[in-house]
Coordinates of C-alpha atoms in Angstrom, one line a residue:
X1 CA 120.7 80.4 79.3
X2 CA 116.9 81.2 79.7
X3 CA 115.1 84.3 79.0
X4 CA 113.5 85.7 82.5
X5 CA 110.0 85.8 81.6
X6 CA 110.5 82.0 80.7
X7 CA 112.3 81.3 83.8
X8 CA 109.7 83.6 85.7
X9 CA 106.3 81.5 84.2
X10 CA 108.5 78.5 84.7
X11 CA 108.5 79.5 88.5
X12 CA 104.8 79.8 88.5
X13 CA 104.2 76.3 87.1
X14 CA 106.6 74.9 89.7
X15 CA 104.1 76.8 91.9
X16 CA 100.8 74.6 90.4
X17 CA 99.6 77.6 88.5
X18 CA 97.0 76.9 86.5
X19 CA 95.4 80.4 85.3
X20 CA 96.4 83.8 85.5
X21 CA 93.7 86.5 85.5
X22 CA 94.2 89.5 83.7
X23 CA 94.9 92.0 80.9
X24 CA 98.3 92.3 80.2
X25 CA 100.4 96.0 78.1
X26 CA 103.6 96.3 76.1
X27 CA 105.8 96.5 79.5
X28 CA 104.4 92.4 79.8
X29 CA 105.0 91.9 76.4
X30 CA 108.2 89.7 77.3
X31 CA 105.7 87.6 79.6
X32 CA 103.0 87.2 77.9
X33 CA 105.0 85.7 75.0
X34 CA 106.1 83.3 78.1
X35 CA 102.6 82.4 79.2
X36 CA 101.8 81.8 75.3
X37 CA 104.3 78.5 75.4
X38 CA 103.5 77.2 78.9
X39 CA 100.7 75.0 80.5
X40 CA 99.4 77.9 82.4
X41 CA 96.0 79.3 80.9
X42 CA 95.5 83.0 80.3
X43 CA 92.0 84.6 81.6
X44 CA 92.0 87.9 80.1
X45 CA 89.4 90.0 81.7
X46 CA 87.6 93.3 80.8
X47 CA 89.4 95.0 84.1
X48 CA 91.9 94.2 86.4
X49 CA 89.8 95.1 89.2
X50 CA 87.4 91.9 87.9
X51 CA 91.0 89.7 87.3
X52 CA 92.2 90.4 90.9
X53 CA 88.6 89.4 92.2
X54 CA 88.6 86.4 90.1
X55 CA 92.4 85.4 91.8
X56 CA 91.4 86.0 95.1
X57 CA 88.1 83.7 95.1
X58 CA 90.5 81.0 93.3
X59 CA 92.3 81.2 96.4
X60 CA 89.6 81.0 98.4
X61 CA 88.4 77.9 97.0
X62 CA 91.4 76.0 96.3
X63 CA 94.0 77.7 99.2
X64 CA 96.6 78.1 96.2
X65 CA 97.2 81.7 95.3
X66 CA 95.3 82.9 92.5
X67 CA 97.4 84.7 90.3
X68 CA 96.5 88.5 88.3
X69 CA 98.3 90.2 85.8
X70 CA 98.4 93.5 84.9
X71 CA 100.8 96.5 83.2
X72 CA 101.8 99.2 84.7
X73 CA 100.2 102.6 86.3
X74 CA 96.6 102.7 85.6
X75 CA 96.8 99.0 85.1
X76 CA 98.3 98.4 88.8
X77 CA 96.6 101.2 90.7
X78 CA 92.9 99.2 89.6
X79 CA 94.3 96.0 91.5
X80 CA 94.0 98.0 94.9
X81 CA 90.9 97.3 95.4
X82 CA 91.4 93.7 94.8
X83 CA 94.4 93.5 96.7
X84 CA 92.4 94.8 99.8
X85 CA 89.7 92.2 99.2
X86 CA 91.5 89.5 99.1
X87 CA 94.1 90.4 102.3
X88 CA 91.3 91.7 104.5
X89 CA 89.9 87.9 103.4
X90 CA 92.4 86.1 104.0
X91 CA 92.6 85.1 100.2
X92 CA 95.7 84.0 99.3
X93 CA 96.5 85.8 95.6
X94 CA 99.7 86.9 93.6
X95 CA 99.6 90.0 91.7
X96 CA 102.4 90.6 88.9
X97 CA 102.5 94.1 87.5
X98 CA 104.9 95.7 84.7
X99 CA 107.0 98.4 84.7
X100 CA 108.7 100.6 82.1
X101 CA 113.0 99.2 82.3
X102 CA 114.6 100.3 85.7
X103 CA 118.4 100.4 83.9
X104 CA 117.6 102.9 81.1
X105 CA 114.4 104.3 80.5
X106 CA 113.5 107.0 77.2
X107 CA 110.1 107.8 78.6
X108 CA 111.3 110.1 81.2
X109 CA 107.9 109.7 84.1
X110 CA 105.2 109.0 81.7
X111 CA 102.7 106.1 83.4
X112 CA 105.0 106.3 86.2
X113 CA 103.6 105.1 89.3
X114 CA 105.5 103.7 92.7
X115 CA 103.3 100.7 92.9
X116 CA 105.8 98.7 95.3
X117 CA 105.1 101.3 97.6
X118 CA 101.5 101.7 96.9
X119 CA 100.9 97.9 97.5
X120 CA 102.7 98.6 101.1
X121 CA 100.3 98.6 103.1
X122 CA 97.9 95.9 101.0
X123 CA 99.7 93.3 101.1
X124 CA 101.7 91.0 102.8
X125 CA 104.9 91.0 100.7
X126 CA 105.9 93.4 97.8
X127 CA 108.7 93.7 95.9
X128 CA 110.4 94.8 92.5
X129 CA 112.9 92.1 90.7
X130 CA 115.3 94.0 89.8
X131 CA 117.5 91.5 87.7
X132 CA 116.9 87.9 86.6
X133 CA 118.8 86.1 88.5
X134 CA 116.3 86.9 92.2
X135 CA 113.0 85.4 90.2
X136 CA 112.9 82.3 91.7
X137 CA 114.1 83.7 95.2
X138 CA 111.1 86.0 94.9
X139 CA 108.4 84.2 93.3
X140 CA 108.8 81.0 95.7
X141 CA 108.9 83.3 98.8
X142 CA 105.8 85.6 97.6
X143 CA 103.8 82.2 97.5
X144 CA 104.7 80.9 100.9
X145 CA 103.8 84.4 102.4
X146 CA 100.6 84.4 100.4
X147 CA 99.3 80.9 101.4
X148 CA 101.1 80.4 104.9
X149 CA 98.2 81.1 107.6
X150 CA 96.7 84.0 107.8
X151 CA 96.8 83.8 104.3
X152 CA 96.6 87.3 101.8
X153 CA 97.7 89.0 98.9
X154 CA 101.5 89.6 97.6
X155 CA 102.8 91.6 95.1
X156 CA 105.7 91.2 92.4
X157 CA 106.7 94.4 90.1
X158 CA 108.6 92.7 87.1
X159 CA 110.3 95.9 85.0
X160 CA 110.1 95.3 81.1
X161 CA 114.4 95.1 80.8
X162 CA 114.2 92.6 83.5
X163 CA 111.8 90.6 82.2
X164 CA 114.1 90.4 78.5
X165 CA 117.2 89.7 80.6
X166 CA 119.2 86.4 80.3
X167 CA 119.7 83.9 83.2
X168 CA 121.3 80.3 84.2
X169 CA 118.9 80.5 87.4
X170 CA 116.1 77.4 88.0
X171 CA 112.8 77.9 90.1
X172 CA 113.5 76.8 93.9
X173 CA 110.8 74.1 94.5
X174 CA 108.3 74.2 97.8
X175 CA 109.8 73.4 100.8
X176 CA 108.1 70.8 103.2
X177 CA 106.4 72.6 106.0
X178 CA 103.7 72.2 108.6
X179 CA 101.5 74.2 110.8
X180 CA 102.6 74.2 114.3
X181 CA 100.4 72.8 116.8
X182 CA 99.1 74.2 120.2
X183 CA 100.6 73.4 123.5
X184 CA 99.3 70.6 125.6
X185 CA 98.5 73.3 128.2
X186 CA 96.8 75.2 126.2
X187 CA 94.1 72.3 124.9
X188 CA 94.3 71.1 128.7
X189 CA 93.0 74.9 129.9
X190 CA 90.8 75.2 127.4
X191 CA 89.0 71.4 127.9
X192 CA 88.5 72.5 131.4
X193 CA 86.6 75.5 131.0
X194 CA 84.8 73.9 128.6
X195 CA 83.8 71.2 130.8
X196 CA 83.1 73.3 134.1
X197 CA 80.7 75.0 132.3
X198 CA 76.8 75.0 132.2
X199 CA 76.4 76.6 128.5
X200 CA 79.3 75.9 126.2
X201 CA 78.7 77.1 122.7
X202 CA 80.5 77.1 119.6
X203 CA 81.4 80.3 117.0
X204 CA 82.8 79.3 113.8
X205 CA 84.7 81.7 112.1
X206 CA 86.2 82.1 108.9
X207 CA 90.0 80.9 110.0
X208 CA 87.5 77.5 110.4
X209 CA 86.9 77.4 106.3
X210 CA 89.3 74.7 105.6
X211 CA 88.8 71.6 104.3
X212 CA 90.0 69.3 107.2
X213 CA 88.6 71.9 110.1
X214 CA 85.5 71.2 108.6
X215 CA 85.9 67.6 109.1
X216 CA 87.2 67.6 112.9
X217 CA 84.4 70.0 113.8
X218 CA 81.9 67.4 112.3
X219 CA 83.1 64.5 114.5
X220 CA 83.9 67.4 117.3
X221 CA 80.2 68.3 117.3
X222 CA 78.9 64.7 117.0
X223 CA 80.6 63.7 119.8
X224 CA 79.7 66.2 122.2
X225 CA 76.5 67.3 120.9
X226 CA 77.7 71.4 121.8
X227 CA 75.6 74.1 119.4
X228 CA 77.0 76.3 117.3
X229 CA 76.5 79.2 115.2
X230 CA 79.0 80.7 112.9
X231 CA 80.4 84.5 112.0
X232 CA 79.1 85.5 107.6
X233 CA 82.3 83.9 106.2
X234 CA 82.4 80.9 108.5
X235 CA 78.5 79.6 107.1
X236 CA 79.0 76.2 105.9
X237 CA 82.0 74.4 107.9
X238 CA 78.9 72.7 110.0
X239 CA 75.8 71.6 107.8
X240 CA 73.1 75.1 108.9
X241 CA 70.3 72.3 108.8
X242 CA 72.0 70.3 111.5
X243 CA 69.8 70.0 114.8
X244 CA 72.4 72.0 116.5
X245 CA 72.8 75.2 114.6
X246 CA 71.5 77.9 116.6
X247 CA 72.3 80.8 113.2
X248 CA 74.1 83.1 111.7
X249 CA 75.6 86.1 112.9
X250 CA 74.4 88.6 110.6
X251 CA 73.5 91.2 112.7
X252 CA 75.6 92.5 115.8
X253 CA 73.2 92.6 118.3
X254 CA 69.5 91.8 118.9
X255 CA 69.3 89.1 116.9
X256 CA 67.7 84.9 117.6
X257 CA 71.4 83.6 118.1
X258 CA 72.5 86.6 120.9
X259 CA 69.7 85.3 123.0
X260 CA 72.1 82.0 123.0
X261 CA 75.1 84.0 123.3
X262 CA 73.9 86.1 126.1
X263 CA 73.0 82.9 127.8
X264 CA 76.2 81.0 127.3
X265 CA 78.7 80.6 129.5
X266 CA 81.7 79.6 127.5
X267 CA 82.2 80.5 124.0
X268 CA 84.7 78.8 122.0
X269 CA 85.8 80.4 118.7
X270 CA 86.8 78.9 116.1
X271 CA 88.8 80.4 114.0
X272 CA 87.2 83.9 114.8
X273 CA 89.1 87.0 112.5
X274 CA 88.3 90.3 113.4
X275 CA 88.1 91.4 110.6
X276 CA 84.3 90.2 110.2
X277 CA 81.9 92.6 112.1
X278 CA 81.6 91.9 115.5
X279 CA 79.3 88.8 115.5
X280 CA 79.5 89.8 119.5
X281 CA 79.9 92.2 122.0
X282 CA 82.5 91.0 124.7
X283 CA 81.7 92.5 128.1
X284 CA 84.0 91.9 131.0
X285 CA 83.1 89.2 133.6
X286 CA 80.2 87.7 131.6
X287 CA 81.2 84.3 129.9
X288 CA 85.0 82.8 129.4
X289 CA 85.6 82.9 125.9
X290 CA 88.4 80.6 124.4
X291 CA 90.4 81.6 121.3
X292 CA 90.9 78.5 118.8
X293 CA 93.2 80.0 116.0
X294 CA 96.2 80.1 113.6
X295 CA 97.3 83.0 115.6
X296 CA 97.0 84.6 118.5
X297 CA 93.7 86.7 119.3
X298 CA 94.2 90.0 118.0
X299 CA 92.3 92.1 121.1
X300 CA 89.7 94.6 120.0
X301 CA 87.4 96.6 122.6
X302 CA 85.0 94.0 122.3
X303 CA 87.3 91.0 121.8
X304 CA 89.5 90.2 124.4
X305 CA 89.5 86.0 125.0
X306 CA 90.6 84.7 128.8
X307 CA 92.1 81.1 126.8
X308 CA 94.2 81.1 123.8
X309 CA 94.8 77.7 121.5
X310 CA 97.2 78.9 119.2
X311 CA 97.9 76.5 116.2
X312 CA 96.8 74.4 113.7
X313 CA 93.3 74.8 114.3
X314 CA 91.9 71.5 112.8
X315 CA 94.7 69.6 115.2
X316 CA 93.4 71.7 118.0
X317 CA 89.8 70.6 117.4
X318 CA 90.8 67.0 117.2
X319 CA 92.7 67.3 120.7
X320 CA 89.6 68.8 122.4
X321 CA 87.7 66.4 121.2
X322 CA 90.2 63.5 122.3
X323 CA 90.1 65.1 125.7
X324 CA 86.5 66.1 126.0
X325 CA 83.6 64.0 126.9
X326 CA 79.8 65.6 127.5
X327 CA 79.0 66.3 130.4
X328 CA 75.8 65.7 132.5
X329 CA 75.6 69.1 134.0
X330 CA 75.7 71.1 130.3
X331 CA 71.9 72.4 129.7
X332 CA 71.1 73.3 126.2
X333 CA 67.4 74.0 126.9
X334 CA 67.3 77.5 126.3
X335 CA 69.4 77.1 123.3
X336 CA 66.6 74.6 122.0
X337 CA 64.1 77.5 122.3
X338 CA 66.7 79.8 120.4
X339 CA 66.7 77.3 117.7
X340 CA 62.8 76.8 117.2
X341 CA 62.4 80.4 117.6
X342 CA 64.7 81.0 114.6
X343 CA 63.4 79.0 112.5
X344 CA 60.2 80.1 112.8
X345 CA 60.6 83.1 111.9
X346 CA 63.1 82.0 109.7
X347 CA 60.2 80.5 107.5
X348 CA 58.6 84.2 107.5
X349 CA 57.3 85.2 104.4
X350 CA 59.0 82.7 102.4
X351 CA 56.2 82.0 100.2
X352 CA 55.3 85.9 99.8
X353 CA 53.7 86.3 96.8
X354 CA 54.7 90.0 96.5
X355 CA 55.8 91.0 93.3
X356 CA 58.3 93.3 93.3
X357 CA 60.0 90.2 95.2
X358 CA 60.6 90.2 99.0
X359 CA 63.8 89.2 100.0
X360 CA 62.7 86.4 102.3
X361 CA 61.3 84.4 99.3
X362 CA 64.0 85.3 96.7
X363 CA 66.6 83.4 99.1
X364 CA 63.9 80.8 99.9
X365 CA 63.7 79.8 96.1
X366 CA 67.6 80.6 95.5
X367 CA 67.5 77.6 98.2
X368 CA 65.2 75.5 96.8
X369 CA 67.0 75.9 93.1
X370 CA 70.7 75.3 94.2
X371 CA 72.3 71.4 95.4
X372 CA 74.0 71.2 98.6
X373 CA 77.4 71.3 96.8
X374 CA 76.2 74.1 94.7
X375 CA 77.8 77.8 94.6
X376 CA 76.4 81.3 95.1
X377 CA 78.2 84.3 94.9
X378 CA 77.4 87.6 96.4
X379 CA 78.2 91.1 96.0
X380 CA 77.7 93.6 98.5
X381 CA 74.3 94.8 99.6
X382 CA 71.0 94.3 101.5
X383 CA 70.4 91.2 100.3
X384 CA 74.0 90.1 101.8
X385 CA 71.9 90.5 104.9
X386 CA 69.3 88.3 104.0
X387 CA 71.4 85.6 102.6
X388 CA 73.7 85.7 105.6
X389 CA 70.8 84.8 108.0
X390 CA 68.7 82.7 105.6
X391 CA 70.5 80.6 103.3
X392 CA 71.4 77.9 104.8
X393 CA 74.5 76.2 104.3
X394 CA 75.3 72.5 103.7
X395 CA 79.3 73.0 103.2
X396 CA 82.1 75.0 103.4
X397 CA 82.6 77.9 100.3
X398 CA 78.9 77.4 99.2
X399 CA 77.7 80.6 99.9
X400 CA 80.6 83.4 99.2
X401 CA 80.2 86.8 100.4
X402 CA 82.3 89.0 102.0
X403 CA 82.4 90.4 105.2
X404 CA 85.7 91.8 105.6
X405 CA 86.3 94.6 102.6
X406 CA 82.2 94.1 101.9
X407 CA 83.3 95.7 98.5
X408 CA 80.9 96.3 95.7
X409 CA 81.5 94.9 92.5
X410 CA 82.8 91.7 93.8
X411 CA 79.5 89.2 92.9
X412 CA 79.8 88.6 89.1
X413 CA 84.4 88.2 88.9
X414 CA 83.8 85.6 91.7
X415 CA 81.5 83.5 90.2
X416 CA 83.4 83.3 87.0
X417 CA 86.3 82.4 89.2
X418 CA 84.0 79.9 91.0
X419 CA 83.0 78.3 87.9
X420 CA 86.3 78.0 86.6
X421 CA 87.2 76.2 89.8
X422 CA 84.2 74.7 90.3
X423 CA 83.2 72.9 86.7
X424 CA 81.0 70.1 88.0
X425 CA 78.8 72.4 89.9
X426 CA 76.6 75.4 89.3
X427 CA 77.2 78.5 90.2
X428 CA 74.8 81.4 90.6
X429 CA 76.0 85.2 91.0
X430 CA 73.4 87.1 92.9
X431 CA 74.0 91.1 92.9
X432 CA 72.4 94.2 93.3
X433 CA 72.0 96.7 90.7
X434 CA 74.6 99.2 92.3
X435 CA 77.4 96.3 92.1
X436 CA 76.8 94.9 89.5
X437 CA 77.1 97.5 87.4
X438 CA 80.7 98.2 88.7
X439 CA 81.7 94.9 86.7
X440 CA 79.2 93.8 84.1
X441 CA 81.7 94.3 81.2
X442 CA 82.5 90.6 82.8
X443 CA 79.4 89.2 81.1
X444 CA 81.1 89.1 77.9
X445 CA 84.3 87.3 79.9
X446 CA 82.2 84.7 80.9
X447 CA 80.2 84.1 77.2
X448 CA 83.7 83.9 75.4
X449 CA 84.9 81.5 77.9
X450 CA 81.9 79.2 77.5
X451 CA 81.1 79.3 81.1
X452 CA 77.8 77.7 82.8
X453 CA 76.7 80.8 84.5
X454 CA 73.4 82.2 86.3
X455 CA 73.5 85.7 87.5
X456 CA 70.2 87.2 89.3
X457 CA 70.5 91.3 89.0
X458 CA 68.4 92.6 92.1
X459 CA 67.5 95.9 91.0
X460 CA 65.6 98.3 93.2
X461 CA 67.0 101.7 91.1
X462 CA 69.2 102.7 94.3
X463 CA 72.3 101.8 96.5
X464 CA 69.7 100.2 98.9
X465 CA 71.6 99.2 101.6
X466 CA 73.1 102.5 102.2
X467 CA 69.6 104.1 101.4
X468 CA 68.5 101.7 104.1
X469 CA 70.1 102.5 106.6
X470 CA 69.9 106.5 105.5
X471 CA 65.9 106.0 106.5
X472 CA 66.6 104.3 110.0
X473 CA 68.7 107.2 110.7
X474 CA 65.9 109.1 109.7
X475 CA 67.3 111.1 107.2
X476 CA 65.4 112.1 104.1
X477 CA 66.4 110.0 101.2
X478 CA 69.2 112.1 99.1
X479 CA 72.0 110.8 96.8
X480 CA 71.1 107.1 96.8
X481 CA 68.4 106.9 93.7
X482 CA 70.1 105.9 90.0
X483 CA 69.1 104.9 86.8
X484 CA 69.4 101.3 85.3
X485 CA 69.5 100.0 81.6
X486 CA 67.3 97.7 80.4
X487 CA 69.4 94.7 81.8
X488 CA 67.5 92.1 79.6
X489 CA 68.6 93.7 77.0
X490 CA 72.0 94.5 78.3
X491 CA 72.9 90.7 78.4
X492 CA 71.4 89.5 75.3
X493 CA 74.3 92.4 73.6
X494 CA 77.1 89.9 75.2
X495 CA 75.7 87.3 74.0
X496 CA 74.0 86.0 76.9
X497 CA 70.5 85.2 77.6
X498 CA 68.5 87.8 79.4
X499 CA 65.1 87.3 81.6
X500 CA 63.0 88.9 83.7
X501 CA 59.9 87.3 85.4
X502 CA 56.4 89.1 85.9
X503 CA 55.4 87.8 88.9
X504 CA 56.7 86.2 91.8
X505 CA 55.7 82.6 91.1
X506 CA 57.4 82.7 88.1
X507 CA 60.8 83.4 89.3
X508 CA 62.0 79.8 90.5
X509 CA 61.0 78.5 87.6
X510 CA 62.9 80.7 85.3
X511 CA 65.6 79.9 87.7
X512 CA 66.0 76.6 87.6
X513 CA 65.8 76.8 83.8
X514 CA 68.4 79.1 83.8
X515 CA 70.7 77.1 85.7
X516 CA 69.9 73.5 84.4
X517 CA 70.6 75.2 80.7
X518 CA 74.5 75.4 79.5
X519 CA 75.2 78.9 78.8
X520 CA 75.3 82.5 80.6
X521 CA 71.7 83.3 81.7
X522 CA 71.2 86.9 83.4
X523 CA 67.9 87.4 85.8
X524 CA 66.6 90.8 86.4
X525 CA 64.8 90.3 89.4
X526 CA 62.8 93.6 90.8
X527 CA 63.2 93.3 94.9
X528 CA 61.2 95.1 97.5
X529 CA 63.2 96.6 100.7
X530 CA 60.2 98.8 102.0
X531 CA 60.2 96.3 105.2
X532 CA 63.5 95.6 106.4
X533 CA 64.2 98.2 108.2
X534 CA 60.7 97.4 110.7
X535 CA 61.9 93.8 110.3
X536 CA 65.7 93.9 110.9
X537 CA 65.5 96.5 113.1
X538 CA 62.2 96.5 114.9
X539 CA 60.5 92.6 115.0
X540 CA 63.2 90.6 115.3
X541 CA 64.7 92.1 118.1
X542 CA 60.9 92.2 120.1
X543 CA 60.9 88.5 119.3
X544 CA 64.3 87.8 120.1
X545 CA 63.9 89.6 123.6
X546 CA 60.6 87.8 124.1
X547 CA 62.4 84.5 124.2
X548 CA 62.1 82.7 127.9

């Protein structure tokens, strides 16, 4: 006979769990013990909100389900957050919440919360075990939901008498499976629009961050030398300093790279989830646009593809580019001029010497500090903005940010997670002051831990981007100014080292110091917004529409 919570963490390590992410209460107590004795390392965090973020991002990086803990009530209810992150990503992550015993309870409906039913509509699969005997039923079908395409976050409730309760049932190992694979019709349609047409282009999506996507779209793109441009969470699957990339789309409209759109005649997307912001406008009659996905295209007012390849989506690449060849009649001339035109102003104010920092040149020297292979994390702001259009990617998962939930708070949990993942490379956490203050408690996670970390604090005293865009709609600025702590200071109470530079030379410097030196560095860096708005808004549409 074996005790639940032994059979329950022995399910998880049949699963290839490594960590779980957490902070656990006396309704885990039976669990924990569990964890104690197995090969699986606890991360206890300072917030569950920071342990879900940390699961999810190990599930984007590795496409395992990152696994959180927490008790139950107040402990559950602060994974919601988390639990939207990671299934409006398409993160695949396992939450396991407590619960006071189902069978006899003396605490009447203290702490009581229906969390099952609260992670309903969150999640992709939630359940309570209600005796010993379902664990392994459970736990191996809550993994194949969370990692099976589109991939997101599940939800097991164990109660605290269940978890103590005797059992003669074994985990149920992984079943062999595969992704089915589109219809020879389908790649056949699809090859043919792309060939009839003048001005093919390519979208990449985040369905396309996969590991052997990334490799077919290489060969895909060397082959027939077609541009592309990809959606926020789909930077990286092509190299962004490749003579083909035409950008990023950061910006729904007006931008360098919806010059190219507008002039293309067939768009492929790869792996396009609209979820993201609309990196386009569909408008009837205008282009064909072909659907290259998991799934079939979810239609949205302004998303509505003629062709759909529905399957395993680096199999469907490899087939196109089996039956494809380039074609004499394809003109990428104007999409040449979109390319210089971009990088031009691309290279604007890069070497600003402004100090309170303009954006342009903090992700210009974020750039010239970090390796191709190297890993930034962002939270949600402004600067997102920035990064999206300017950093340019060498690989997949090297810049994460995230345009589905865009939730604050995010930044700092995912680039402990990253560096946790990620040991042989650095990682740098890049957030504003709004967010980051939402989960700093994590610096003192990361210094027990012993992590190699970097994290750049942008602080402008206000939730800028919001603030930003409260001054385009020209409404007086109200409700967005707030006060900071000396954040120097702050880290150096962790444990950590704190710095701030005094001008804006200094900055990469201090930088790459910070980064080439084992230990958690923190970087208050002050930032300067007072343009974007003319700039976003105003001068890069004028040059955009200026293009011939």
């Amino acid at each position: 006979m074996t005790k639940a919570s032994d059979l329950f963490v022995a399910a998880l390590e049949a699963e290839g769990v490594e960590y779980v992410f957490g902070i656990p209460g006396e309704e885990n107590l039976d669990l924990l013990e569990s964890l104690r004795t197995s090969s699986i390392e606890l991360v206890l965090t300072r917030h569950e909100q920071a342990a879900g973020f940390m699961a999810a991002t190990y599930g984007r990086l590795t496409g395992k389900a990152g696994v959180c803990l927490s008790t139950l009530g107040p402990g559950a209810t602060n994974l919601v957050t988390a639990a939207a992150y990671a299934q409006l990503g398409a993160m695949p992550m396992l939450m396991i919440t407590g619960q006071k015993p189902i069978k006899i309870s003396k605490q009447a409906s203290f702490q009581i919360v229906d969390v099952v039913d609260t992670m309903r509509l969150l999640t992709k699969y939630t359940r309570q075990i209600v005796s010993a005997d379902s664990i392994p039923a459970r736990v191996r079908e809550a993994f194949r939901r969370a990692e099976e395409e589109r991939p997101g976050a599940v939800h097991l409730e164990l109660p605290q008498d269940v978890a103590g309760e005797p059992t003669e049932a074994r985990p149920i190992p992984a079943a062999f499976s595969r992704r089915p694979v589109a219809e020879d019709k389908a790649i056949e349609r699809a090859a043919q629009a792309i060939a009839q047409a003048r001005h093919p282009l390519l979208m990449i999506g985040a369905g396309a961050n996969r590991k052997t996507t990334a490799k077919t779209l290489h060969a895909f793109v060397a082959k027939l030398g077609i541009p592309y441009f990809s959606t926020q969470m789909g930077k990286g699957v092509l190299d962004e300093e490749g003579p083909l990339w035409l950008g990023n789309a950061a910006l729904s409209d007006h931008d360098f790279v919806h010059r190219a759109i507008d002039a293309a005649d067939c768009i492929v997307n790869i792996g396009h989830d609209v979820i993201e912001k609309p990196p386009f406008f569909m408008r009837e009659g205008r282009r064909t646009v072909i659907h290259v996905n998991y799934d079939a295209a979810e239609v949205d007012p302004v998303y509505f593809p003629q062709i759909e390849v529905v399957g395993d989506i680096a199999h469907s690449v490899w087939r196109l580019g089996e039956v494809l060849q380039p074609q004499p009649h394809w003109d990428f001339a104007f999409f040449g001029r979109v390319r210089d035109a971009l990088l031009a102003q691309l290279r604007e104010r890069c070497e600003d010497d402004r100090f309170p920092l303009a954006p342009q040149r903090l992700v210009a020297d974020v750039r010239a500090a970090m390796a191709p292979r190297d890993v930034v994390c962002l939270d949600n702001g402004l600067y997102k903005l920035w990064f999206a259009r300017s950093y340019r990617c060498r690989e997949p998962n090297t810049l994460l940010l995230d345009n589905a939930l865009a939730t604050m708070g995010a930044g700092l949990p995912s680039a402990l997670a990253a560096r946790i993942v990620c040991p042989d490379r650095r990682v740098l956490a890049v957030c504003g002051d709004g967010g980051f203050m939402m989960n700093s408690q994590e610096l003192e996670t990361a210094v027990r831990l012993g992590l190699d970390l970097t994290v750049l604090v942008l602080r402008d005293d206000a939730y800028g981007m919001i603030k930003w865009k409260q001054a385009h709609e020209r409404y007086p600025s109200f409700g967005m100014d707030l006060g900071n702590p000396d954040f120097v200071a702050y880290a150096r109470s962790y444990g950590a080292r704190g710095h701030r530079p005094e001008s804006s030379d200094a900055f990469l410097p201090l930088l790459r110091r910070a980064l080439d030196t084992p230990g958690v560095d923190l970087i208050e860096v002050p930032i300067d917004y007072a343009d974007d708005d003319r700039i976003l808004n105003q001068d890069i549409p004028r040059l955009a529409a200026a293009l011939r």
